[in-house]
Amino acid sequence: MIRGKSCAKGRPLQFLMQIQSKMGDFTCDLVISYYKEKLDWLKEFEGTAFRHIYIYTKGVEPAPPFQSDKFVIRKLENIGRCDHTYVYHIYKEWTNLADVTVFATGSGHLPHKNGNLRFIIPKVFETKDSVFRVMKEPGFIHKTKEDLDNFKIDSWRATNVSNQENSSKNALSQSNIRPFGKWYESLFPGIELRHVAYGGVFAVSKKHIHNRKRAFYKKLVDMFPNHPNPEMGHYIERAWLSIFHPVPESSIYLESDHPPPPPKGGSRRRNTRRRRVRRAMV
């Protein structure tokens, strides 16, 4: 069964400060896959006890909204969107991974992603473990297993307006193995897919990352085509929990049961896009 309803419902983020004072040697990094978004949303987490805040830019030079020696800015070729960034970070930082790493896109201001960040970051410091805020699949976007297995996509447009440069960039580089079910079975035979963390925001522990060998992540990095908009990114988005398998159910939180706390200085607003979650990988 999935972890019970959150006891943190409605707590302000000041609760995070109380938790951080008891962390001891626990380490947590924030990894941001960036293109050219405004990073003002980071101000809300300025006081969070991250060890490092990595910003991998595949576009313009980022401008962090506050001064900190925690920022580590790295330039990457513009391929693969956020999913490539995440597996690249895991592979390159293998011997230097934090106890838990929070992964996020530069568009962390978007309502669904921002809600995930406000839920996930305090929960990481509370549990010192992986945190995935998920939807059931099949059952949300893909109504049946057959629908999920047959999933493929020929074009896609970023949900963040600043990244919607022109319609010619909507075309996807098709996966060498498709549709999704065939691709999934080639990498994760025998692992049942039950939940998906949509939106490119989740936290995973070093322990769960190490459920697989480093060579597996290198394989994933190498599978990405030299293209900024690969179909494979949509496949990996649906497979994160299988990549880190096994992830205990205590680290999996259904969105319907675990609303985020209200934003700083405001009340919780209903996310009218809840039933229209769309891919937003940078």
mmCIF file of C-alpha atoms in Angstrom:
data_model
loop_
_atom_site.group_PDB
_atom_site.id
_atom_site.type_symbol
_atom_site.label_atom_id
_atom_site.label_comp_id
_atom_site.label_asym_id
_atom_site.label_seq_id
_atom_site.Cartn_x
_atom_site.Cartn_y
_atom_site.Cartn_z
ATOM 1 C CA MET A 1 0.000 0.000 0.000
ATOM 2 C CA ILE A 2 1.021 3.633 -0.541
ATOM 3 C CA ARG A 3 2.187 5.679 2.441
ATOM 4 C CA GLY A 4 -0.691 7.174 4.431
ATOM 5 C CA LYS A 5 -1.993 10.692 4.106
ATOM 6 C CA SER A 6 0.608 13.360 4.805
ATOM 7 C CA CYS A 7 0.806 14.635 8.367
ATOM 8 C CA ALA A 8 2.408 17.766 6.870
ATOM 9 C CA LYS A 9 -0.741 18.869 5.046
ATOM 10 C CA GLY A 10 -0.977 22.624 5.218
ATOM 11 C CA ARG A 11 2.260 23.134 7.152
ATOM 12 C CA PRO A 12 4.189 26.257 6.235
ATOM 13 C CA LEU A 13 7.709 25.731 4.947
ATOM 14 C CA GLN A 14 9.071 27.091 8.254
ATOM 15 C CA PHE A 15 8.599 23.485 9.387
ATOM 16 C CA LEU A 16 11.556 22.677 7.158
ATOM 17 C CA MET A 17 13.867 24.797 9.284
ATOM 18 C CA GLN A 18 12.977 22.801 12.388
ATOM 19 C CA ILE A 19 13.768 19.553 10.615
ATOM 20 C CA GLN A 20 17.074 20.793 9.202
ATOM 21 C CA SER A 21 18.412 21.584 12.659
ATOM 22 C CA LYS A 22 18.257 17.835 13.440
ATOM 23 C CA MET A 23 19.855 16.548 10.239
ATOM 24 C CA GLY A 24 23.362 15.775 11.540
ATOM 25 C CA ASP A 25 25.539 14.521 8.676
ATOM 26 C CA PHE A 26 22.661 14.059 6.231
ATOM 27 C CA THR A 27 23.371 15.593 2.813
ATOM 28 C CA CYS A 28 20.945 16.685 0.101
ATOM 29 C CA ASP A 29 21.712 18.208 -3.301
ATOM 30 C CA LEU A 30 19.378 20.038 -5.666
ATOM 31 C CA VAL A 31 19.947 19.420 -9.397
ATOM 32 C CA ILE A 32 18.252 21.781 -11.859
ATOM 33 C CA SER A 33 18.015 21.133 -15.588
ATOM 34 C CA TYR A 34 18.001 24.628 -17.053
ATOM 35 C CA TYR A 35 17.494 26.221 -20.461
ATOM 36 C CA LYS A 36 16.513 29.886 -20.130
ATOM 37 C CA GLU A 37 13.813 30.013 -17.466
ATOM 38 C CA LYS A 38 13.621 32.571 -14.670
ATOM 39 C CA LEU A 39 14.789 30.991 -11.427
ATOM 40 C CA ASP A 40 12.951 33.312 -9.031
ATOM 41 C CA TRP A 41 11.101 30.290 -7.628
ATOM 42 C CA LEU A 42 14.373 29.253 -5.967
ATOM 43 C CA LYS A 43 14.036 32.122 -3.487
ATOM 44 C CA GLU A 44 11.433 30.091 -1.604
ATOM 45 C CA PHE A 45 14.101 27.497 -0.834
ATOM 46 C CA GLU A 46 17.002 29.876 -0.144
ATOM 47 C CA GLY A 47 17.253 28.789 3.490
ATOM 48 C CA THR A 48 17.174 25.065 2.694
ATOM 49 C CA ALA A 49 20.253 23.149 3.818
ATOM 50 C CA PHE A 50 21.289 21.850 0.413
ATOM 51 C CA ARG A 51 24.910 20.777 0.172
ATOM 52 C CA HIS A 52 25.098 21.902 -3.469
ATOM 53 C CA ILE A 53 22.676 23.423 -5.963
ATOM 54 C CA TYR A 54 23.744 22.188 -9.387
ATOM 55 C CA ILE A 55 22.442 24.114 -12.395
ATOM 56 C CA TYR A 56 23.063 22.302 -15.668
ATOM 57 C CA THR A 57 22.420 24.766 -18.458
ATOM 58 C CA LYS A 58 21.641 23.668 -22.002
ATOM 59 C CA GLY A 59 20.914 27.234 -23.051
ATOM 60 C CA VAL A 60 21.812 30.662 -21.693
ATOM 61 C CA GLU A 61 23.952 31.433 -18.657
ATOM 62 C CA PRO A 62 21.703 31.107 -15.596
ATOM 63 C CA ALA A 63 21.196 33.968 -13.148
ATOM 64 C CA PRO A 64 20.537 32.529 -9.661
ATOM 65 C CA PRO A 65 18.169 34.768 -7.676
ATOM 66 C CA PHE A 66 20.450 34.958 -4.629
ATOM 67 C CA GLN A 67 24.145 34.725 -3.780
ATOM 68 C CA SER A 68 25.426 31.425 -2.427
ATOM 69 C CA ASP A 69 28.600 29.360 -2.601
ATOM 70 C CA LYS A 70 26.340 26.302 -2.973
ATOM 71 C CA PHE A 71 25.733 26.983 -6.671
ATOM 72 C CA VAL A 72 27.613 24.784 -9.130
ATOM 73 C CA ILE A 73 26.919 25.837 -12.738
ATOM 74 C CA ARG A 74 27.777 23.454 -15.563
ATOM 75 C CA LYS A 75 27.260 23.738 -19.311
ATOM 76 C CA LEU A 76 25.889 20.779 -21.281
ATOM 77 C CA GLU A 77 25.132 20.292 -24.948
ATOM 78 C CA ASN A 78 21.437 20.880 -25.669
ATOM 79 C CA ILE A 79 20.317 17.281 -26.026
ATOM 80 C CA GLY A 80 17.822 15.125 -24.179
ATOM 81 C CA ARG A 81 16.037 17.692 -22.023
ATOM 82 C CA CYS A 82 15.894 17.101 -18.254
ATOM 83 C CA ASP A 83 15.995 13.300 -18.354
ATOM 84 C CA HIS A 84 19.405 13.311 -20.007
ATOM 85 C CA THR A 85 20.599 15.871 -17.433
ATOM 86 C CA TYR A 86 19.503 13.690 -14.526
ATOM 87 C CA VAL A 87 21.125 10.454 -15.702
ATOM 88 C CA TYR A 88 24.240 12.404 -16.715
ATOM 89 C CA HIS A 89 24.512 13.854 -13.193
ATOM 90 C CA ILE A 90 24.088 10.429 -11.615
ATOM 91 C CA TYR A 91 26.772 8.919 -13.828
ATOM 92 C CA LYS A 92 29.277 11.768 -13.440
ATOM 93 C CA GLU A 93 28.767 12.271 -9.684
ATOM 94 C CA TRP A 94 28.575 8.559 -8.871
ATOM 95 C CA THR A 95 31.208 8.695 -6.117
ATOM 96 C CA ASN A 96 30.041 12.087 -4.844
ATOM 97 C CA LEU A 97 26.266 11.695 -4.716
ATOM 98 C CA ALA A 98 24.436 13.232 -1.776
ATOM 99 C CA ASP A 99 22.409 11.002 0.538
ATOM 100 C CA VAL A 100 19.366 12.283 -1.384
ATOM 101 C CA THR A 101 19.251 14.289 -4.604
ATOM 102 C CA VAL A 102 16.257 16.423 -5.557
ATOM 103 C CA PHE A 103 15.871 16.722 -9.327
ATOM 104 C CA ALA A 104 13.931 19.616 -10.850
ATOM 105 C CA THR A 105 13.537 21.513 -14.107
ATOM 106 C CA GLY A 106 14.223 25.208 -14.537
ATOM 107 C CA SER A 107 10.479 25.745 -14.891
ATOM 108 C CA GLY A 108 9.901 25.120 -11.194
ATOM 109 C CA HIS A 109 7.492 28.054 -11.089
ATOM 110 C CA LEU A 110 4.814 26.162 -13.039
ATOM 111 C CA PRO A 111 1.938 25.215 -10.694
ATOM 112 C CA HIS A 112 2.222 21.415 -10.825
ATOM 113 C CA LYS A 113 6.013 21.433 -10.539
ATOM 114 C CA ASN A 114 6.040 24.064 -7.817
ATOM 115 C CA GLY A 115 3.543 22.059 -5.800
ATOM 116 C CA ASN A 116 5.772 19.019 -6.142
ATOM 117 C CA LEU A 117 8.799 20.989 -4.944
ATOM 118 C CA ARG A 118 6.920 22.367 -1.939
ATOM 119 C CA PHE A 119 5.864 18.854 -0.987
ATOM 120 C CA ILE A 120 9.041 16.948 -1.840
ATOM 121 C CA ILE A 121 11.768 19.147 -0.358
ATOM 122 C CA PRO A 122 10.427 19.284 3.227
ATOM 123 C CA LYS A 123 9.538 15.592 3.033
ATOM 124 C CA VAL A 124 13.125 14.715 2.062
ATOM 125 C CA PHE A 125 14.511 16.464 5.118
ATOM 126 C CA GLU A 126 11.851 14.825 7.287
ATOM 127 C CA THR A 127 12.418 11.259 6.042
ATOM 128 C CA LYS A 128 16.024 11.420 4.755
ATOM 129 C CA ASP A 129 14.845 9.202 1.918
ATOM 130 C CA SER A 130 13.526 9.154 -1.638
ATOM 131 C CA VAL A 131 10.274 11.034 -2.295
ATOM 132 C CA PHE A 132 8.178 10.444 -5.416
ATOM 133 C CA ARG A 133 4.856 12.279 -5.749
ATOM 134 C CA VAL A 134 3.044 10.200 -8.331
ATOM 135 C CA MET A 135 -0.028 9.378 -10.369
ATOM 136 C CA LYS A 136 -1.314 5.847 -10.893
ATOM 137 C CA GLU A 137 -0.546 4.397 -14.308
ATOM 138 C CA PRO A 138 -2.350 2.920 -16.071
ATOM 139 C CA GLY A 139 -5.280 5.043 -14.965
ATOM 140 C CA PHE A 140 -4.333 8.695 -15.347
ATOM 141 C CA ILE A 141 -3.089 9.664 -18.821
ATOM 142 C CA HIS A 142 -3.043 6.086 -20.083
ATOM 143 C CA LYS A 143 -6.371 4.490 -19.247
ATOM 144 C CA THR A 144 -5.300 0.872 -19.817
ATOM 145 C CA LYS A 145 -2.057 -1.109 -19.865
ATOM 146 C CA GLU A 146 -2.488 -1.592 -23.582
ATOM 147 C CA ASP A 147 -2.770 2.163 -24.009
ATOM 148 C CA LEU A 148 0.429 2.641 -22.008
ATOM 149 C CA ASP A 149 2.293 -0.094 -23.879
ATOM 150 C CA ASN A 150 1.299 1.441 -27.226
ATOM 151 C CA PHE A 151 2.323 4.958 -26.228
ATOM 152 C CA LYS A 152 4.507 6.799 -28.732
ATOM 153 C CA ILE A 153 4.764 10.461 -29.602
ATOM 154 C CA ASP A 154 5.847 12.196 -32.792
ATOM 155 C CA SER A 155 5.780 15.841 -31.673
ATOM 156 C CA TRP A 156 5.739 17.729 -28.405
ATOM 157 C CA ARG A 157 5.884 21.340 -27.303
ATOM 158 C CA ALA A 158 7.359 22.520 -24.001
ATOM 159 C CA THR A 159 4.756 23.660 -21.494
ATOM 160 C CA ASN A 160 6.999 26.498 -20.314
ATOM 161 C CA VAL A 161 6.236 29.427 -22.658
ATOM 162 C CA SER A 162 9.794 30.787 -22.637
ATOM 163 C CA ASN A 163 11.004 27.487 -24.100
ATOM 164 C CA GLN A 164 8.489 27.437 -26.961
ATOM 165 C CA GLU A 165 10.842 29.006 -29.481
ATOM 166 C CA ASN A 166 9.216 27.975 -32.761
ATOM 167 C CA SER A 167 6.990 25.252 -34.109
ATOM 168 C CA SER A 168 9.820 23.638 -36.101
ATOM 169 C CA LYS A 169 11.304 22.481 -32.821
ATOM 170 C CA ASN A 170 8.177 20.526 -31.877
ATOM 171 C CA ALA A 171 9.322 17.488 -33.873
ATOM 172 C CA LEU A 172 10.697 14.638 -31.786
ATOM 173 C CA SER A 173 13.634 12.365 -32.489
ATOM 174 C CA GLN A 174 11.975 8.955 -32.424
ATOM 175 C CA SER A 175 13.236 6.284 -30.078
ATOM 176 C CA ASN A 176 15.143 3.440 -31.727
ATOM 177 C CA ILE A 177 12.808 1.086 -29.845
ATOM 178 C CA ARG A 178 9.123 2.007 -29.827
ATOM 179 C CA PRO A 179 6.375 2.081 -28.706
ATOM 180 C CA PHE A 180 6.869 2.525 -24.976
ATOM 181 C CA GLY A 181 5.962 -1.046 -23.988
ATOM 182 C CA LYS A 182 8.606 -2.538 -26.246
ATOM 183 C CA TRP A 183 11.230 -0.043 -25.015
ATOM 184 C CA TYR A 184 10.279 -0.662 -21.387
ATOM 185 C CA GLU A 185 10.475 -4.450 -21.694
ATOM 186 C CA SER A 186 13.938 -4.189 -23.256
ATOM 187 C CA LEU A 187 15.263 -2.488 -20.109
ATOM 188 C CA PHE A 188 12.992 -3.556 -17.248
ATOM 189 C CA PRO A 189 11.702 -7.079 -17.901
ATOM 190 C CA GLY A 190 9.514 -8.390 -15.111
ATOM 191 C CA ILE A 191 9.141 -5.031 -13.312
ATOM 192 C CA GLU A 192 5.523 -3.888 -13.066
ATOM 193 C CA LEU A 193 4.924 -0.196 -13.754
ATOM 194 C CA ARG A 194 2.311 1.127 -11.340
ATOM 195 C CA HIS A 195 3.104 4.805 -10.754
ATOM 196 C CA VAL A 196 4.600 7.712 -12.696
ATOM 197 C CA ALA A 197 6.195 10.906 -11.345
ATOM 198 C CA TYR A 198 5.175 13.373 -14.050
ATOM 199 C CA GLY A 199 6.854 16.732 -14.576
ATOM 200 C CA GLY A 200 10.524 15.976 -13.960
ATOM 201 C CA VAL A 201 10.485 16.692 -10.200
ATOM 202 C CA PHE A 202 11.382 13.975 -7.695
ATOM 203 C CA ALA A 203 13.934 13.059 -5.034
ATOM 204 C CA VAL A 204 15.941 9.851 -4.933
ATOM 205 C CA SER A 205 18.387 8.495 -2.404
ATOM 206 C CA LYS A 206 21.907 7.360 -3.169
ATOM 207 C CA LYS A 207 20.874 3.949 -1.868
ATOM 208 C CA HIS A 208 18.099 3.630 -4.452
ATOM 209 C CA ILE A 209 20.287 5.014 -7.240
ATOM 210 C CA HIS A 210 22.818 2.324 -6.368
ATOM 211 C CA ASN A 211 20.222 -0.398 -6.851
ATOM 212 C CA ARG A 212 21.760 -0.444 -10.327
ATOM 213 C CA LYS A 213 25.385 -0.366 -11.410
ATOM 214 C CA ARG A 214 26.975 2.800 -12.733
ATOM 215 C CA ALA A 215 27.252 1.161 -16.168
ATOM 216 C CA PHE A 216 23.446 1.107 -16.437
ATOM 217 C CA TYR A 217 23.281 4.906 -16.172
ATOM 218 C CA LYS A 218 26.060 5.244 -18.739
ATOM 219 C CA LYS A 219 23.954 3.058 -21.018
ATOM 220 C CA LEU A 220 20.992 5.400 -20.570
ATOM 221 C CA VAL A 221 23.150 8.468 -21.269
ATOM 222 C CA ASP A 222 24.446 6.864 -24.451
ATOM 223 C CA MET A 223 20.937 5.941 -25.614
ATOM 224 C CA PHE A 224 19.955 9.601 -26.023
ATOM 225 C CA PRO A 225 20.186 10.852 -29.604
ATOM 226 C CA ASN A 226 22.003 14.083 -30.404
ATOM 227 C CA HIS A 227 18.722 15.973 -30.441
ATOM 228 C CA PRO A 228 17.100 18.515 -28.074
ATOM 229 C CA ASN A 229 13.677 16.874 -28.180
ATOM 230 C CA PRO A 230 13.882 13.047 -27.970
ATOM 231 C CA GLU A 231 10.925 10.724 -27.664
ATOM 232 C CA MET A 232 13.006 8.657 -25.251
ATOM 233 C CA GLY A 233 12.711 11.426 -22.661
ATOM 234 C CA HIS A 234 8.966 10.777 -22.443
ATOM 235 C CA TYR A 235 9.685 7.080 -21.993
ATOM 236 C CA ILE A 236 12.197 7.667 -19.194
ATOM 237 C CA GLU A 237 9.758 10.025 -17.464
ATOM 238 C CA ARG A 238 7.371 7.087 -17.140
ATOM 239 C CA ALA A 239 10.109 4.731 -15.940
ATOM 240 C CA TRP A 240 11.976 6.535 -13.135
ATOM 241 C CA LEU A 241 10.629 4.235 -10.433
ATOM 242 C CA SER A 242 11.715 1.242 -12.504
ATOM 243 C CA ILE A 243 15.156 2.761 -13.065
ATOM 244 C CA PHE A 244 15.651 2.946 -9.282
ATOM 245 C CA HIS A 245 13.767 -0.298 -8.560
ATOM 246 C CA PRO A 246 13.047 -1.409 -5.928
ATOM 247 C CA VAL A 247 11.770 1.790 -4.303
ATOM 248 C CA PRO A 248 9.801 1.133 -1.092
ATOM 249 C CA GLU A 249 6.173 2.158 -0.973
ATOM 250 C CA SER A 250 7.021 4.402 1.993
ATOM 251 C CA SER A 251 8.748 6.702 -0.534
ATOM 252 C CA ILE A 252 5.784 6.840 -2.931
ATOM 253 C CA TYR A 253 3.055 9.459 -2.385
ATOM 254 C CA LEU A 254 -0.100 9.644 -4.473
ATOM 255 C CA GLU A 255 -0.829 13.202 -5.552
ATOM 256 C CA SER A 256 -4.507 12.768 -4.736
ATOM 257 C CA ASP A 257 -3.673 11.950 -1.111
ATOM 258 C CA HIS A 258 -0.787 14.364 -0.602
ATOM 259 C CA PRO A 259 -1.472 17.981 -1.598
ATOM 260 C CA PRO A 260 1.453 20.386 -1.264
ATOM 261 C CA PRO A 261 1.597 22.942 1.552
ATOM 262 C CA PRO A 262 0.465 26.455 0.609
ATOM 263 C CA PRO A 263 3.012 28.786 -0.993
ATOM 264 C CA LYS A 264 4.840 31.194 1.290
ATOM 265 C CA GLY A 265 2.629 34.143 2.050
ATOM 266 C CA GLY A 266 -0.452 32.659 0.440
ATOM 267 C CA SER A 267 -3.196 30.101 0.748
ATOM 268 C CA ARG A 268 -3.364 26.914 -1.267
ATOM 269 C CA ARG A 269 -4.825 27.463 -4.691
ATOM 270 C CA ARG A 270 -6.655 24.762 -6.569
ATOM 271 C CA ASN A 271 -4.529 23.498 -9.420
ATOM 272 C CA THR A 272 -6.997 23.604 -12.279
ATOM 273 C CA ARG A 273 -4.509 21.778 -14.482
ATOM 274 C CA ARG A 274 -4.439 18.737 -12.211
ATOM 275 C CA ARG A 275 -6.287 16.603 -14.742
ATOM 276 C CA ARG A 276 -4.234 17.958 -17.620
ATOM 277 C CA VAL A 277 -0.682 17.232 -16.542
ATOM 278 C CA ARG A 278 1.551 17.641 -19.551
ATOM 279 C CA ARG A 279 5.235 16.952 -20.100
ATOM 280 C CA ALA A 280 7.418 19.890 -19.055
ATOM 281 C CA MET A 281 11.073 18.788 -19.237
ATOM 282 C CA VAL A 282 12.742 22.203 -19.332
#
